[in-house]
Coordinates of C-alpha atoms and ligand atoms in Angstrom, one line a residue:
M1 CA 69.4 115.5 88.4
P2 CA 71.8 116.0 86.3
G3 CA 73.4 119.1 87.1
I4 CA 77.0 120.4 87.3
L5 CA 80.0 119.1 88.6
T6 CA 83.0 120.8 89.7
F7 CA 86.7 120.0 90.4
A8 CA 87.9 121.0 93.8
L9 CA 91.9 121.9 94.0
H10 CA 93.5 121.4 97.5
Y11 CA 97.0 121.6 98.9
E12 CA 97.7 120.6 102.3
G13 CA 93.8 119.8 103.5
A14 CA 92.8 123.3 102.5
I15 CA 90.8 124.0 99.3
N16 CA 92.4 126.8 97.4
K17 CA 90.0 130.3 96.6
N18 CA 89.9 129.4 93.5
S19 CA 88.0 126.8 94.0
Q20 CA 85.9 127.6 96.8
G21 CA 84.9 130.9 93.7
A22 CA 84.2 127.8 90.8
V23 CA 81.9 126.0 93.5
S24 CA 79.9 129.2 94.5
E25 CA 79.5 130.2 91.0
A26 CA 78.4 126.3 90.2
A27 CA 76.1 126.1 92.9
K28 CA 74.3 129.6 92.2
L29 CA 74.1 128.5 88.7
S30 CA 72.3 125.1 89.6
Q31 CA 69.7 126.7 91.5
Q32 CA 69.0 128.9 89.2
L33 CA 68.7 125.6 86.1
G34 CA 66.8 124.1 89.4
T35 CA 69.7 121.5 89.2
E36 CA 72.2 120.6 92.2
C37 CA 76.0 121.1 91.8
H38 CA 78.6 118.8 93.1
A39 CA 81.7 118.0 93.2
V40 CA 84.6 115.8 92.9
V41 CA 88.0 115.8 95.1
V42 CA 91.1 113.9 93.9
G43 CA 94.0 113.3 96.1
E44 CA 95.6 111.1 98.6
G45 CA 94.2 111.0 102.3
I46 CA 91.9 114.0 101.6
S47 CA 89.5 114.4 105.4
D48 CA 86.3 114.5 105.4
E49 CA 86.6 118.1 106.9
A50 CA 88.2 119.1 103.7
A51 CA 85.5 117.5 101.6
S52 CA 82.3 118.3 103.4
S53 CA 83.7 122.0 103.4
L54 CA 82.5 122.8 100.2
G55 CA 78.9 122.3 101.2
K56 CA 79.6 125.7 102.5
F57 CA 79.6 127.1 99.0
G58 CA 76.6 125.1 98.0
A59 CA 77.9 121.9 96.4
T60 CA 75.4 119.4 98.1
K61 CA 77.5 116.1 97.2
V62 CA 80.9 116.0 97.0
F63 CA 82.9 112.6 95.1
R64 CA 86.3 111.8 97.0
V65 CA 88.4 110.0 94.9
E66 CA 91.9 108.2 95.5
A67 CA 94.6 109.1 93.3
P68 CA 97.6 111.0 92.5
E69 CA 97.1 114.4 93.4
G70 CA 97.9 117.5 91.6
L71 CA 98.3 116.0 88.2
A72 CA 95.8 116.9 85.5
Q73 CA 95.3 112.8 84.2
P74 CA 93.5 111.4 87.1
V75 CA 91.2 114.0 87.8
V76 CA 90.4 113.9 83.9
D77 CA 89.8 110.2 84.6
A78 CA 87.6 111.0 87.8
M79 CA 85.6 113.0 86.1
A80 CA 85.0 111.3 83.1
H81 CA 84.0 108.8 85.1
L82 CA 81.3 110.5 87.0
F83 CA 80.1 111.8 83.9
E84 CA 79.0 108.8 82.5
A85 CA 77.6 107.0 85.9
N86 CA 75.6 110.5 86.5
G87 CA 74.6 112.0 83.0
Y88 CA 76.0 115.9 84.2
D89 CA 75.5 118.4 81.5
Y90 CA 78.4 120.3 82.6
A91 CA 81.6 120.5 84.2
L92 CA 82.4 124.3 85.5
F93 CA 85.9 124.8 87.5
G94 CA 88.6 127.6 88.4
G95 CA 91.3 128.2 85.7
G96 CA 95.3 128.4 86.4
L97 CA 97.6 125.6 84.4
L98 CA 96.2 122.4 85.9
G99 CA 92.2 123.4 85.5
F100 CA 93.3 124.0 81.8
E101 CA 94.6 120.5 81.1
V102 CA 92.1 119.4 82.8
G103 CA 89.5 121.0 80.5
A104 CA 91.1 120.5 77.5
G105 CA 91.7 116.8 78.8
L106 CA 87.8 116.3 79.8
A107 CA 86.4 117.7 76.5
A108 CA 88.2 115.4 74.4
R109 CA 87.2 112.8 76.8
L110 CA 83.6 113.9 76.3
H111 CA 83.5 115.2 72.9
A112 CA 81.9 117.8 74.5
G113 CA 82.4 122.0 74.2
V114 CA 85.1 123.6 76.2
T115 CA 85.6 127.2 77.0
M116 CA 88.5 128.8 78.8
E117 CA 89.3 131.9 81.0
V118 CA 85.4 132.5 81.6
T119 CA 84.6 135.9 83.3
Q120 CA 80.9 135.5 83.7
V121 CA 78.2 132.3 83.1
N122 CA 74.6 133.5 82.7
V123 CA 71.4 131.1 82.6
V124 CA 69.5 131.7 78.9
D125 CA 66.5 129.5 78.3
G126 CA 67.8 126.7 81.0
K127 CA 71.1 126.4 78.6
L128 CA 74.1 128.0 80.4
E129 CA 75.9 130.5 78.5
A130 CA 79.9 131.2 78.6
E131 CA 81.5 134.7 78.8
R132 CA 85.2 135.1 77.8
P133 CA 86.9 138.5 77.2
I134 CA 88.8 138.4 73.9
L135 CA 91.3 140.3 71.8
G136 CA 93.2 141.8 74.6
D137 CA 90.0 142.0 76.6
S138 CA 88.2 144.9 74.4
S139 CA 85.6 142.3 73.2
I140 CA 83.1 139.5 74.7
S141 CA 82.9 136.1 73.1
T142 CA 79.8 133.9 74.4
S143 CA 80.2 130.5 74.3
K144 CA 76.7 127.9 73.8
Y145 CA 77.0 124.6 73.9
K146 CA 74.6 121.9 71.5
S147 CA 75.2 119.1 74.2
R148 CA 77.7 118.7 77.5
G149 CA 79.7 122.5 78.0
I150 CA 82.9 122.3 79.9
I151 CA 83.3 126.3 81.3
I152 CA 86.4 127.0 82.8
G153 CA 87.0 130.2 84.7
R154 CA 90.0 132.9 84.6
L155 CA 92.0 132.3 88.2
N156 CA 90.3 133.9 90.7
A157 CA 87.1 135.0 88.4
F158 CA 84.3 133.5 90.1
E159 CA 83.8 135.1 93.8
I160 CA 83.5 133.0 96.7
A161 CA 80.0 133.2 98.0
E162 CA 78.9 130.8 101.5
S163 CA 75.6 129.7 100.8
G164 CA 74.4 128.5 104.4
G165 CA 75.0 125.1 103.5
G166 CA 75.9 122.7 105.9
A167 CA 78.9 119.9 105.3
A168 CA 78.4 118.1 101.8
E169 CA 77.5 114.8 101.7
V170 CA 81.2 112.7 101.4
E171 CA 80.8 109.7 98.8
D172 CA 84.4 107.7 98.7
V173 CA 84.1 106.7 94.2
Q174 CA 86.5 104.1 93.2
V175 CA 88.1 105.3 89.4
T176 CA 90.6 103.1 87.8
L177 CA 92.6 105.2 86.3
S178 CA 93.9 105.1 82.3
G179 CA 97.6 104.0 82.0
H180 CA 99.1 107.3 80.4
A181 CA 97.1 108.8 83.7
Q182 CA 99.6 106.8 85.7
K183 CA 102.8 108.0 84.1
A184 CA 103.2 111.3 85.3
K185 CA 104.0 111.5 88.8
M186 CA 104.0 114.4 91.4
L187 CA 107.7 115.1 93.0
Q188 CA 107.3 118.5 94.5
R189 CA 104.3 120.9 95.1
G190 CA 104.8 124.6 96.1
E191 CA 105.8 128.0 94.3
Q192 CA 108.9 129.5 92.7
R193 CA 109.2 131.7 95.4
G194 CA 107.8 132.3 99.1
A195 CA 107.0 129.4 99.1
D196 CA 105.0 130.4 102.5
V197 CA 103.0 132.6 100.3
N198 CA 100.9 131.8 97.3
I199 CA 100.6 135.1 95.6
E200 CA 96.5 133.9 94.3
D201 CA 95.5 134.0 98.0
A202 CA 97.9 137.0 99.5
S203 CA 95.3 139.6 101.0
I204 CA 98.0 142.0 100.3
L205 CA 100.0 142.4 97.2
V206 CA 103.0 144.6 96.6
A207 CA 103.6 144.2 92.8
G208 CA 106.9 145.6 91.0
G209 CA 106.9 147.0 87.4
R210 CA 109.9 148.1 85.5
G211 CA 110.0 151.4 87.1
L212 CA 112.2 149.8 89.9
G213 CA 115.4 149.7 87.3
K214 CA 117.2 146.4 87.6
A215 CA 116.3 142.7 89.3
E216 CA 117.8 144.4 92.9
G217 CA 115.3 146.9 92.8
F218 CA 112.4 144.0 93.9
Q219 CA 114.1 144.2 97.5
L220 CA 112.1 147.4 98.0
C221 CA 109.1 145.4 97.1
E222 CA 109.9 142.7 99.1
E223 CA 110.9 144.4 101.9
L224 CA 107.2 146.3 102.5
A225 CA 105.1 142.9 101.3
T226 CA 107.0 141.3 104.5
A227 CA 106.1 144.1 106.7
L228 CA 102.9 144.3 105.6
G229 CA 102.7 140.7 105.6
G230 CA 101.6 140.2 102.0
A231 CA 103.8 138.7 99.1
V232 CA 105.3 140.4 95.9
A233 CA 103.7 140.4 92.5
A234 CA 105.2 141.3 88.6
T235 CA 104.4 142.9 85.4
R236 CA 105.6 140.6 82.5
A237 CA 108.2 143.4 81.1
V238 CA 110.0 142.5 84.3
V239 CA 109.5 138.7 83.9
D240 CA 110.3 138.6 80.9
A241 CA 113.5 140.3 81.9
G242 CA 114.3 138.0 84.3
W243 CA 113.9 140.4 87.0
Y244 CA 111.9 138.4 88.9
P245 CA 109.9 134.4 88.6
Y246 CA 106.9 134.0 86.2
A247 CA 104.8 132.9 89.2
A248 CA 104.8 136.2 90.0
Q249 CA 103.1 137.7 86.9
I250 CA 99.8 139.6 86.9
G251 CA 97.7 139.8 84.1
Q252 CA 96.3 138.3 80.9
T253 CA 99.2 135.8 80.7
G254 CA 100.0 135.6 84.0
K255 CA 97.9 135.5 87.4
T256 CA 94.6 137.2 88.3
V257 CA 94.0 138.5 91.6
A258 CA 92.0 140.2 93.8
P259 CA 93.5 141.2 97.4
K260 CA 92.3 143.9 99.5
L261 CA 95.3 145.7 99.1
Y262 CA 97.2 146.1 95.2
L263 CA 100.2 148.5 95.8
A264 CA 101.6 148.9 92.2
A265 CA 105.3 150.7 92.2
G266 CA 106.7 151.9 88.7
I267 CA 104.1 150.4 86.6
S268 CA 102.5 151.8 84.3
G269 CA 98.9 150.1 84.2
A270 CA 98.8 148.4 80.8
I271 CA 95.4 146.8 79.4
Q272 CA 97.0 143.0 80.0
H273 CA 98.3 144.2 83.4
K274 CA 94.8 145.6 84.2
V275 CA 93.1 142.6 83.8
G276 CA 94.8 140.6 86.1
M277 CA 94.1 143.1 89.3
Q278 CA 91.3 145.4 88.6
N279 CA 89.2 143.4 90.7
S280 CA 91.8 144.1 93.6
E281 CA 89.3 146.0 96.9
N282 CA 92.2 148.9 96.8
I283 CA 94.8 149.9 94.5
V284 CA 97.4 152.2 95.3
A285 CA 100.3 153.7 92.4
I286 CA 103.3 155.1 92.9
N287 CA 104.6 156.2 89.5
K288 CA 106.7 159.3 88.6
D289 CA 104.6 159.9 85.5
A290 CA 101.7 162.0 86.7
N291 CA 100.1 160.8 83.5
A292 CA 100.7 157.0 83.9
P293 CA 97.5 155.1 82.5
I294 CA 97.6 153.2 86.1
F295 CA 96.2 156.6 87.8
E296 CA 92.8 156.0 86.4
F297 CA 92.0 152.9 87.7
S298 CA 93.5 153.6 91.1
D299 CA 92.0 154.3 94.4
L300 CA 95.4 156.2 96.0
G301 CA 97.9 157.3 93.5
I302 CA 101.1 158.9 94.7
I303 CA 103.4 160.8 91.9
G304 CA 107.0 160.3 92.7
D305 CA 110.0 158.0 92.4
L306 CA 109.8 154.8 94.3
N307 CA 113.2 154.7 95.4
K308 CA 112.4 157.5 98.3
I309 CA 108.9 156.2 98.5
L310 CA 109.0 152.4 99.2
P311 CA 111.4 152.7 102.0
K312 CA 109.8 155.2 103.9
L313 CA 106.8 153.4 104.0
T314 CA 108.6 150.4 104.6
E315 CA 109.5 152.6 107.9
A316 CA 106.3 153.9 108.6
V317 CA 104.6 150.0 108.5
K318 CA 107.4 148.7 110.7
A319 CA 107.2 152.0 113.2
K320 CA 103.0 151.2 113.4
K321 CA 103.4 147.6 113.5
G322 CA 106.2 148.4 116.3
S323 CA 108.6 146.1 114.6
Ligands
FAD401 C1 99.9 139.3 74.4 C2 100.2 139.8 75.4 C3 100.3 139.8 76.7 C4 100.6 140.5 77.7 N1 100.5 139.7 79.3 C5 100.8 141.1 79.9 C6 100.3 140.0 81.4 O1 99.9 139.3 81.7 N2 101.0 141.2 82.6 C7 101.6 142.2 82.1 O2 102.2 142.8 83.4 N3 102.1 142.5 81.0 C8 101.7 141.6 80.3 N4 101.7 142.7 78.5 C9 102.8 143.5 79.0 C10 102.5 144.7 78.6 O3 101.5 145.1 77.7 C11 103.2 145.8 79.6 O4 104.2 145.7 78.5 C12 103.9 145.5 80.4 O5 102.5 145.7 81.5 C13 104.3 146.9 81.2 O6 105.2 146.7 82.2 P1 105.5 147.6 83.4 O7 104.5 148.1 84.0 O8 106.4 146.9 84.1 O9 106.6 148.5 82.5 P2 106.4 149.9 81.6 O10 104.9 149.8 80.7 O11 107.3 150.5 80.9 O12 105.9 151.0 82.7 C14 107.1 151.6 83.9 C15 106.4 152.6 85.0 O13 107.6 152.9 85.7 C16 107.2 154.5 86.4 N5 108.6 154.6 86.6 C17 109.7 154.2 86.1 N6 110.5 154.8 86.7 C18 109.6 154.9 87.8 C19 110.4 155.5 89.4 N7 111.9 155.7 89.5 N8 109.3 156.1 90.1 C20 107.8 155.8 90.0 N9 107.6 154.7 88.6 C21 108.6 154.9 87.9 C22 107.0 154.7 84.6 O14 107.2 156.1 84.7 C23 106.1 154.2 84.0 O15 105.0 154.0 83.6 C24 101.3 141.8 77.8 C25 101.5 142.1 76.1 C26 100.5 141.4 75.6 C27 101.4 142.1 73.9

């Protein structure tokens, strides 16, 4: 029964949140289409436990392909092979740099339609239609597919939902890698800063903007993030100014996050920033300008100077935690 094939990225034995959301979405849509959701994991020595855990999110079968991990072309080879062997109609997976590269390669290989940065997928007349925000997120464009469709979500756009399914069946598949897929080698994987915290997975983010005044201002965010057990994020303005690494940028041209708490310090709340963090459970903003747009979509707004407020917050959190 052809259905949806989804790709799940993992790192050190754990499937990442972005992929868990994509598998959940693919499983939900498969059910509506009356088909199944199958997943593929590509890497070296992926455990049965990690692969079969995708059953929790609704995948009924997981193909495990032994190939270099974290690189796009081996994934394209693996997915193209599975498409030809099993006749899937759609591929649906989470975005991010790797996801976009895999999507582009797979669309070219399969002569399929491709839509990136998708935030919603609907079943209409038994087919999938993908919605993607355009023009600075002021409008929505809808893609329909004449034959096969490759749908790539915006980072963390799809909600993680445990379907109540148990462990998925794991099938090992041999894929002959094309010559060009063997040319790149992964030397090292990790975040540019804060290797211990991945900002897409952090449940607390302390984000800094131009209101920090200078690169050194980020120390205030780092101290509070450390006290709270969270990570630091940034706006494009400060990343462009070289105050903080690009890996921490949130927004239209950065990452999309949905932590439990997003604390925005010295951030005006431009639409291009908002689209990357608006799904956070609680948004707290500190800004000295009472008319800053960020207050329009914050759960709690603090009007004042971040140079005074951030150190006090850090002190209060430390005192509460007794550290
Ligand atoms: C195509 C395109 C894509 C873009 N993509 C992104 C993106 O992915 N992510 C992104 O973030 N931006 C993006 N931008 C840029 C975006 O439009 C804004 O310019 C940017 O988000 C502003 O960053 P900011 O809030 O740090 O700076 P500002 O807009 O300059 O805001 C600084 C804020 O700090 C406050 N402030 C100043 N001093 C203090 C103080 N002492 N205490 C408290 N508050 C203080 C000010 O009142 C102000 O509200 C994009 C723009 C374009 C055109």
